[in-house]
Structures are given as structure tokens and as C-alpha cells.
Coordinates of C-alpha atoms in Angstrom, one line a residue:
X242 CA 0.0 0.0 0.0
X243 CA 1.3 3.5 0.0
X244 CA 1.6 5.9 3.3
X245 CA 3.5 9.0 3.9
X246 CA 6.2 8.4 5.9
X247 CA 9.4 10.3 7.5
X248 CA 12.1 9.3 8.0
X249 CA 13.9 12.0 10.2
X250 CA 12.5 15.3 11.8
X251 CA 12.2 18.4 9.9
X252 CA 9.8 20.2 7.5
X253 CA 7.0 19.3 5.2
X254 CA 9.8 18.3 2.4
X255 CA 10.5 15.2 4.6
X256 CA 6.9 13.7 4.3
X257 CA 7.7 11.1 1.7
X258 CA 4.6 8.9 -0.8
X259 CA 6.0 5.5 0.0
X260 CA 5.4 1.9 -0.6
X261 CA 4.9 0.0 2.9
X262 CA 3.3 -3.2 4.1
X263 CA -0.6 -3.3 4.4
X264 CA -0.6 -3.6 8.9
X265 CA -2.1 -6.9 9.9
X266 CA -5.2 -6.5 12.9
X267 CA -4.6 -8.0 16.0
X268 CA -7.4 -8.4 19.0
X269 CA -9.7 -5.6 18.8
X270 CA -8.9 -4.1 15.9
X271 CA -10.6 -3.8 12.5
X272 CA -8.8 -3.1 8.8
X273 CA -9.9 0.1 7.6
X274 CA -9.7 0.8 4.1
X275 CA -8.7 5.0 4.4
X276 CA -10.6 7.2 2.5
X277 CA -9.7 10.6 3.8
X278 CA -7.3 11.7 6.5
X279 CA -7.4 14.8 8.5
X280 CA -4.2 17.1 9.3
X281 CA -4.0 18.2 13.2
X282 CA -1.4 20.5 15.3
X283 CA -0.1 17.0 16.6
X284 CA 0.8 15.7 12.8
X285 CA 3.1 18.5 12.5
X286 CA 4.7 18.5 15.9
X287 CA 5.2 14.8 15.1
X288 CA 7.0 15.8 12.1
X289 CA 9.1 19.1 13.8
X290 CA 10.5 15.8 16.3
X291 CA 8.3 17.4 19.1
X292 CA 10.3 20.4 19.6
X293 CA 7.0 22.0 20.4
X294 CA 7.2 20.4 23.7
X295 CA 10.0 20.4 26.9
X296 CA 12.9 18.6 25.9
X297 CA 12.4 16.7 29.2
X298 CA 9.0 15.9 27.7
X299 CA 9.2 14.7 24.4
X300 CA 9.3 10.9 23.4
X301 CA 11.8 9.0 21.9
X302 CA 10.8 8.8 18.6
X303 CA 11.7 6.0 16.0
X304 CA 11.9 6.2 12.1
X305 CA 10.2 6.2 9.8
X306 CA 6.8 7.4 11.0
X307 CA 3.5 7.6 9.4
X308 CA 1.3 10.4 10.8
X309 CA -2.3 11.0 11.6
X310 CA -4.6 10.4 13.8
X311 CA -7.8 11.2 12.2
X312 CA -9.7 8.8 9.3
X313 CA -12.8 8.2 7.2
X314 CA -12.6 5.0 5.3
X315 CA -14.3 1.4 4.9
X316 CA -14.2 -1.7 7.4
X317 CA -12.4 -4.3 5.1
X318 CA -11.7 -7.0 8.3
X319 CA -12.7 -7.2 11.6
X320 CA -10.8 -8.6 14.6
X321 CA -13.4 -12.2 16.0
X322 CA -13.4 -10.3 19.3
X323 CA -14.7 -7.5 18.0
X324 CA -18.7 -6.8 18.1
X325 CA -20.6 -3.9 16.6
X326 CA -19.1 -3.6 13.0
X327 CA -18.9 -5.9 10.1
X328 CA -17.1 -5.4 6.7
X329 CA -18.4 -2.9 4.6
X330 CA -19.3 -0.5 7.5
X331 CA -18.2 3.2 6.9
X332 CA -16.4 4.3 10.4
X333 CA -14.6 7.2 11.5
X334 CA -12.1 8.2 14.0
X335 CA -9.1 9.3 16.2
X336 CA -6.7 6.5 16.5
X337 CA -4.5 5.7 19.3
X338 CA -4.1 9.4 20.4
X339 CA -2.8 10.8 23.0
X340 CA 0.2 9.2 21.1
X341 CA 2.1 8.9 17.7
X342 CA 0.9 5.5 16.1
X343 CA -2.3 6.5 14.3
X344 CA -0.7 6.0 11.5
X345 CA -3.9 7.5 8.9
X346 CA -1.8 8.6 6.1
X347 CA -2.0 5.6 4.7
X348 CA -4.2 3.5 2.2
X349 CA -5.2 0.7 5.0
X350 CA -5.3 1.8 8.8
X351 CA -5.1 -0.9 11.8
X352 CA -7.9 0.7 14.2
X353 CA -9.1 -0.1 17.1
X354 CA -12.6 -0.7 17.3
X355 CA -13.1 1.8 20.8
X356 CA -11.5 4.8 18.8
X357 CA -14.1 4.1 16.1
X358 CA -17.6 5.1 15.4
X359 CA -20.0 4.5 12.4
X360 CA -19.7 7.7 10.0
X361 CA -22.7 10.0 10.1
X362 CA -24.9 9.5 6.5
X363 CA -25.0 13.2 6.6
X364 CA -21.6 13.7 6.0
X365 CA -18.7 12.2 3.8
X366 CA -15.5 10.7 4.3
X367 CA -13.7 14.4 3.6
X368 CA -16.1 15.8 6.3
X369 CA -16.0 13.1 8.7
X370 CA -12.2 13.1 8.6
X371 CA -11.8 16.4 9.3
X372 CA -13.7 16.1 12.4
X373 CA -12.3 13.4 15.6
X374 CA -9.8 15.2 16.8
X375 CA -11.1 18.9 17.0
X376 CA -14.7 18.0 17.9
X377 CA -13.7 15.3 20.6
X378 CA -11.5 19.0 21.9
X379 CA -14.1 20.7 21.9
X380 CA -16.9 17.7 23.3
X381 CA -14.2 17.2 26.2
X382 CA -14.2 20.6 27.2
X383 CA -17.8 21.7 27.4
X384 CA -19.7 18.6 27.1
X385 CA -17.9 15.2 28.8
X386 CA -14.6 14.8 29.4
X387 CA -15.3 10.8 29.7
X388 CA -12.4 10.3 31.5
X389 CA -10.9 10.8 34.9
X390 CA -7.1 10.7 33.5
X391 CA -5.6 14.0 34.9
X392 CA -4.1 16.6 32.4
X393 CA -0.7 16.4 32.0
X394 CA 0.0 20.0 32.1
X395 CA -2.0 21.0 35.0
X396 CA -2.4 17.6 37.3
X397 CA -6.2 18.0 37.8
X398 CA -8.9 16.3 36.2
X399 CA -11.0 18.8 34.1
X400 CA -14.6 19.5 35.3
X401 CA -16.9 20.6 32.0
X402 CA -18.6 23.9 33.2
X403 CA -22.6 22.9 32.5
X404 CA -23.4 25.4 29.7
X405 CA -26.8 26.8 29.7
X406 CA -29.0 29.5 28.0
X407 CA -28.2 32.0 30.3
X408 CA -24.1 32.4 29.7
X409 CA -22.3 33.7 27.6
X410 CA -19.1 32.1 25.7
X411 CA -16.3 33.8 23.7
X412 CA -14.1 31.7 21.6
X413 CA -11.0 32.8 20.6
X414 CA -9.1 31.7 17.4
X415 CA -13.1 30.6 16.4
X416 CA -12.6 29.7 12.5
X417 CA -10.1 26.8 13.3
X418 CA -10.6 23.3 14.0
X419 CA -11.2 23.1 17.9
X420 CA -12.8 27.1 17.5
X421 CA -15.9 26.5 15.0
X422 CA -17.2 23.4 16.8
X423 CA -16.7 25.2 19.9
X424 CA -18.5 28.0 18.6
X425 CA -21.5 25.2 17.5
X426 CA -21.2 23.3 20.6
X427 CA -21.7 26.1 22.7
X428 CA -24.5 27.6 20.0
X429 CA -26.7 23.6 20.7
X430 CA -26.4 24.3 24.5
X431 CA -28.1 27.3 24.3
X432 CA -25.3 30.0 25.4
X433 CA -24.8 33.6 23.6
X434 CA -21.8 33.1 21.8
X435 CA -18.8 35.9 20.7
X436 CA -16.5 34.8 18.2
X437 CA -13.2 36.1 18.2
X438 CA -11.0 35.3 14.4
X439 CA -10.0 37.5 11.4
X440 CA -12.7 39.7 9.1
X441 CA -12.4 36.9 6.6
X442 CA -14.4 34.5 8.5
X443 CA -16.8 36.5 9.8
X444 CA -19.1 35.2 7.8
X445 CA -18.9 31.7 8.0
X446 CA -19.0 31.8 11.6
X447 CA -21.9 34.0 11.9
X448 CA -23.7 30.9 9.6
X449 CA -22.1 28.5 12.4
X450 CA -24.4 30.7 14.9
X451 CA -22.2 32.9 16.8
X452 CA -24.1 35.8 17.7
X453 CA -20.9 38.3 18.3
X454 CA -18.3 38.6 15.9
X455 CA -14.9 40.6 16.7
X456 CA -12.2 41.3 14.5
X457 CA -9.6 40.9 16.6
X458 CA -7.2 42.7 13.4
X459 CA -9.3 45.8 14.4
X460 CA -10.7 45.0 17.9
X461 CA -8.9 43.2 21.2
X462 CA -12.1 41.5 22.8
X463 CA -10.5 42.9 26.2
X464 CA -11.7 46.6 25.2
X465 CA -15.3 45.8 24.3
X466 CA -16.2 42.5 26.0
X467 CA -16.5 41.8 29.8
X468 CA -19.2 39.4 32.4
X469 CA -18.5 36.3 30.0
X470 CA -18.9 33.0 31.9
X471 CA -16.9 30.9 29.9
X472 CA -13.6 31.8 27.5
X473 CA -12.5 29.2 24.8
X474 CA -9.0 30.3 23.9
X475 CA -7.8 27.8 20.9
X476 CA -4.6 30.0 20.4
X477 CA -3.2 29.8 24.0
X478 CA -0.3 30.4 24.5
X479 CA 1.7 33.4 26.2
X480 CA -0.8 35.8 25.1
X481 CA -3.8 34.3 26.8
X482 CA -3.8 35.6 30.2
X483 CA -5.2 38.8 28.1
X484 CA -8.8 37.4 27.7
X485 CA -8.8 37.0 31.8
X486 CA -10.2 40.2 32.0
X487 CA -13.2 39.9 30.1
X488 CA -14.8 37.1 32.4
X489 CA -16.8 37.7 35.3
X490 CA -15.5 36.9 38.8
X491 CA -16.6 33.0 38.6
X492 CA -16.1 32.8 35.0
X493 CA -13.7 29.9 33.8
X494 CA -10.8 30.1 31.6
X495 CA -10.3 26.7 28.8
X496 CA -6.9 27.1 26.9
X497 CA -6.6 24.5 24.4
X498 CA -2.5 25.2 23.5
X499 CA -0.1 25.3 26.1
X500 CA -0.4 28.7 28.5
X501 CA 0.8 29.6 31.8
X502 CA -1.4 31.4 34.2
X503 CA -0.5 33.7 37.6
X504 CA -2.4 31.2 40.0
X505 CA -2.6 34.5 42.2
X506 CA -3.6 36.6 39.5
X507 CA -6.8 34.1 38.4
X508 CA -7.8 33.7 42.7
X509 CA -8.0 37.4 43.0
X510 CA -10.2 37.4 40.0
X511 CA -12.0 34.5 41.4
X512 CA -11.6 32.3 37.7
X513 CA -10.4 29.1 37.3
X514 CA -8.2 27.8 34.6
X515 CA -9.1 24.2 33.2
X516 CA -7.6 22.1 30.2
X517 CA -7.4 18.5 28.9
X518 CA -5.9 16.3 26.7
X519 CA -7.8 14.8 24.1
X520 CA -8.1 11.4 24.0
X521 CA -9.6 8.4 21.7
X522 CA -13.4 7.8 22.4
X523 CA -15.5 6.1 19.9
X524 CA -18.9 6.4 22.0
X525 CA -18.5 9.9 22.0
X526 CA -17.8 10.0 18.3
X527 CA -21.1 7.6 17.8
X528 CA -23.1 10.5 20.0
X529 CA -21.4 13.4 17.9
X530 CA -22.4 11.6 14.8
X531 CA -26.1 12.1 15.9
X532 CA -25.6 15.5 16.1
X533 CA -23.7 15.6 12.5
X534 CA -26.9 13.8 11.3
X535 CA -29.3 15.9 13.0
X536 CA -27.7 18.8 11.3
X537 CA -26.6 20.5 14.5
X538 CA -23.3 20.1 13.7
X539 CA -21.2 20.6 10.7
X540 CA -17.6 20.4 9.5
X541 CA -16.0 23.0 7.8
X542 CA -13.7 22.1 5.3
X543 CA -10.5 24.8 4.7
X544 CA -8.7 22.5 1.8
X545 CA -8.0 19.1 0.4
X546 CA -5.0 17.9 -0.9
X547 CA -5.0 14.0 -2.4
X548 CA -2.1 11.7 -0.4
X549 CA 0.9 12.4 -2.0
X550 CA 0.8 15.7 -1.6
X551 CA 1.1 15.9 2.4
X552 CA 3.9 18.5 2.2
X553 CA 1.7 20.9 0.5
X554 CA -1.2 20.4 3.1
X555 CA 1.3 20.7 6.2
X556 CA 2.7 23.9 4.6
X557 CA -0.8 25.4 3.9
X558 CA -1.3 24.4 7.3
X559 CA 1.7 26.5 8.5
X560 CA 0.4 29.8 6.8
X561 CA -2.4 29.7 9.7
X562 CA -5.8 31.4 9.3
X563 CA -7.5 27.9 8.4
X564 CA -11.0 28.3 8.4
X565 CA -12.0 24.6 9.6
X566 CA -9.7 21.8 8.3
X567 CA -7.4 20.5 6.0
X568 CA -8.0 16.8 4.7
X569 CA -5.9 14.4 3.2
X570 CA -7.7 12.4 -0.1
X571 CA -6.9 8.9 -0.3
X572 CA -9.7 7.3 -2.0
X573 CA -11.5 9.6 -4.8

């Protein structure tokens, strides 16, 4: 079959179209037959050798790798232990994450059947590729975590704030994978939502249902936004102790990148800071999917690249300012 592989760290010139070995199921697993793969922060970071994380942190990694974590494709075998799909079935999900052995570029996938869930029939396989990872982000934060693993950058097991018709909810860096489900999440709870991106999506995210739009090109949320009870800041980072200010004493604080908080700074204010790490979850994925079908929910799609052409996905991916995701074509 052919995968993209790498086989040494560095930049999008090192994702390779190779031939490699179809993998062989073991207990628990099906063979998926890959017809679309979506791109995510951690394909990239995979690629980079992790140097997005501490030194003392990162893992030991071992070439060559195929990335991805995210799928669309067709059940072609099915593990005897395995109950609840047969060949033929159209599944998606995020495979074997948090970790590095997904392994979705590819034309065949080994998956394990509890990271799997049947694909909505509202949606295809570019759609439903694009989705695991960003909506299980933003499902984990505000709906169920469905775990009681602790984060690893904070130690404490994250408590979904119960969103109901009465709050309000800014997310920042709203356009992007995690940010325009957030946006929708929040939107089919019932809260008032502000969206927070670039002019150019205004738009779209406004037809997603946010009910605020700021430009934050001509407008920091900080100067015309305060009494939110819930911030969604998909950028993170150094810069997002700046959207402390606009919550009310009470209010919570969700970064979804790595950010560093005054824990006397947030008690004076009274917030608390919260985040996760997204793992695999199949059930969830099959209770999204209702929501896909429903037509609360839907993906948007920034571009698609077929396989071979990886590189030029991660490096469209690099420019930023993607207005939902990028998906890998394997099947046409």
C-alpha cells in the first residue's frame, strides 16, 4: 500500500509517498480501508520531532513514522473479538491518540474498534475526517470529558462547566478546528456566543451561529467585552492571560494550546483555569455523529490535498488562518 512516511524530523519536504506493508489486525482491531485523512497541530509537531514540547518531555521517537490520527474509510476486516461492526461498515475516528501511532496517512489503517464510530450519513468521508480530533476537543471541554485521567500539564482532572441559556461564551481563534465546533457546541447548548477570528471568517462563523463577531485585526475582545462566563482560547499560548479580564468573577478560563497562568492573578479574580488532553473515544464519536446527522453540527472544510501531496497540506497548514480543516484524499 502506500503511506506517507518520514524518515527524520524536519519540515514538510520530509513527508515522503512510500510503498509499505498493508498492517495486519490484531485483537480488537478492524482493517480500515482509508478514504480521507485529516491534518492536526499533533501531525506537524510529530514531524518538527516534538520540539513544540519540553525537551524533558518529548518521546523518543523511531523512524520512519506515518502520521495522523484522524480517518474516514471502509471496514475491510474485523478482529473475532470484535462486536458492533462488520465489513463494509463506513467508520470514522481518532486513532490511538494521545500518542504517535495512528498511522492514517496511509491507504489501509489498523484501528481499534473503541476509537471508532459508524460515520454520520449526513456527511462524507472528507467531512467526517476532518472532524475526531477537533470535535472530541471541543466535546471534552464543554460537554464530557469521559475520563478521569488528569491533564498532564495541570495535574487535575478537568470538570466541563454545564453550559446553559443564560451564559455567555467567547471563543477565541473561532474559524479553526477546535474554535468553530466550539462555537456550534456552545451555540446547541443554548449560550450567547462571541466569536473572536480574522474579518475573513466573519461570515462563516456567523452561519455557524455565533451571535458576536470581533475582528480581533481591528478590535482586542479585552476593550469591548467583559461578564463572559466561559472563555474558549484555541490559540493559548503566552498571550492568553489577556482574555482573563473579560470574564466575570466565577467565570472559567479553557486554553486549548499550552499557557501559563498567575495562580494569584486568576484567585484574585475568582476564575479558574481548566484544560485536557484529548483522547480516543468512539462512543462519543457515535453521539457526535447524531448531532452531525441531526444537522446540529457541521464540518467545515478549509482545503483538500489528495495523499501524495502531504507536504503541500502541512505547509498550507503552516500559513495559519485555516478556516476549519485540512483533509488528506486517499480514496476519490
Amino acid at each position: 500500500m502506500k503511506a506517507i512516511q518520514f524518515h527524520a524530523a524536519g519540515g514538510p519536504e520530509v513527508l515522503q509517498y512510500d510503498e509499505v506493508p498493508v498492517p495486519e489486525i490484531g485483537p480488537g482491531e478492524m482493517l480500515v480501508r482509508v478514504h480521507a485523512a485529516g491534518i492536526n497541530p499533533p501531525d506537524w509537531y510529530l514531524r518538527e520531532g516534538m520540539k513544540v514540547m519540553p525537551a524533558e518531555m518529548r518521546p523518543a521517537l523511531e523512524f520512519p513514522q506515518i502520521p495522523g490520527t484522524d480517518m474516514s474509510g471502509v471496514v475491510q476486516a474485523v478482529a473475532p473479538d470484535v462486536l458492533g461492526f462488520a465489513v463494509g461498515d463506513e467508520v470514522f475516528g481518532m486513532l490511538r491518540f494521545p500518542g504517535f501511532d495512528g498511522r492514517t496517512y496511509a491507504e489501509y489503517v489498523a484501528a481499534p474498534a473503541s476509537d471508532l464510530a459508524h460515520k454520520p450519513a449526513g456527511i462524507d468521508h472528507v467531512q467526517a475526517a476532518g472532524a475526531p480530533m477537533a470535535v472530541l476537543t471541543a466535546w471534552q471541554y464543554l460537554v464530557d470529558l469521559g475520563h478521569d485521567v488528569p491533564s498532564p500539564f495541570t495535574g487535575q482532572v478537568h470538570q466541563p462547566v454545564p453550559i446553559t441559556p443564560d451564559m455567555t461564551v467567547l471563543v477565541n481563534g473561532a474559524a479553526g478546528g477546535v474554535g468553530h465546533f466550539a462555537v456550534q457546541l456552545a451555540k446547541w447548548k443554548g449560550a450567547r456566543v462571541i466569536a473572536v477570528a480574522s474579518g475573513r471568517h466573519e461570515q462563516f462563523l456567523r452561519e455557524l451561529g455565533a451571535d458576536e463577531f470581533i475582528d480581533y485585526t481591528r478590535t482586542q475582545a479585552a476593550d469591548v467585552v467583559s461578564g463572559v462566563d466561559l472563555v474558549i482560547d484555541t490559540v493559548g499560548g503566552p498571550d492568553s492571560a489577556r482574555f482573563l479580564t473579560v470574564l466575570k468573577r466565577g467565570g472559567t478560563m479553557l486554553p486549548v494550546f499550552f499557557a501559563q497562568f498567575d495562580p494569584e492573578e486568576t484567585a484574585s479574580l475568582g476564575i479558574t483555569v481548566s484544560n485536557i488532553q484529548v483522547r480516543s473515544n468512539g462512543p462519543q464519536l457515535a453521539e457526535i455523529g447524531r448531532l452531525f446527522d441531526k444537522g446540529k453540527l457541521q464540518v467545515g472544510v478549509d482545503s483538500i490535498y489528495p495523499l501524495p501531496e502531504a507536504g503541500s497540506a502541512h505547509t498550507r497548514a503552516a500559513r495559519g488562518h485555516i478556516q476549519g480543516k485540512i483533509v488528506l484524499t486517499v480514496v476519490s
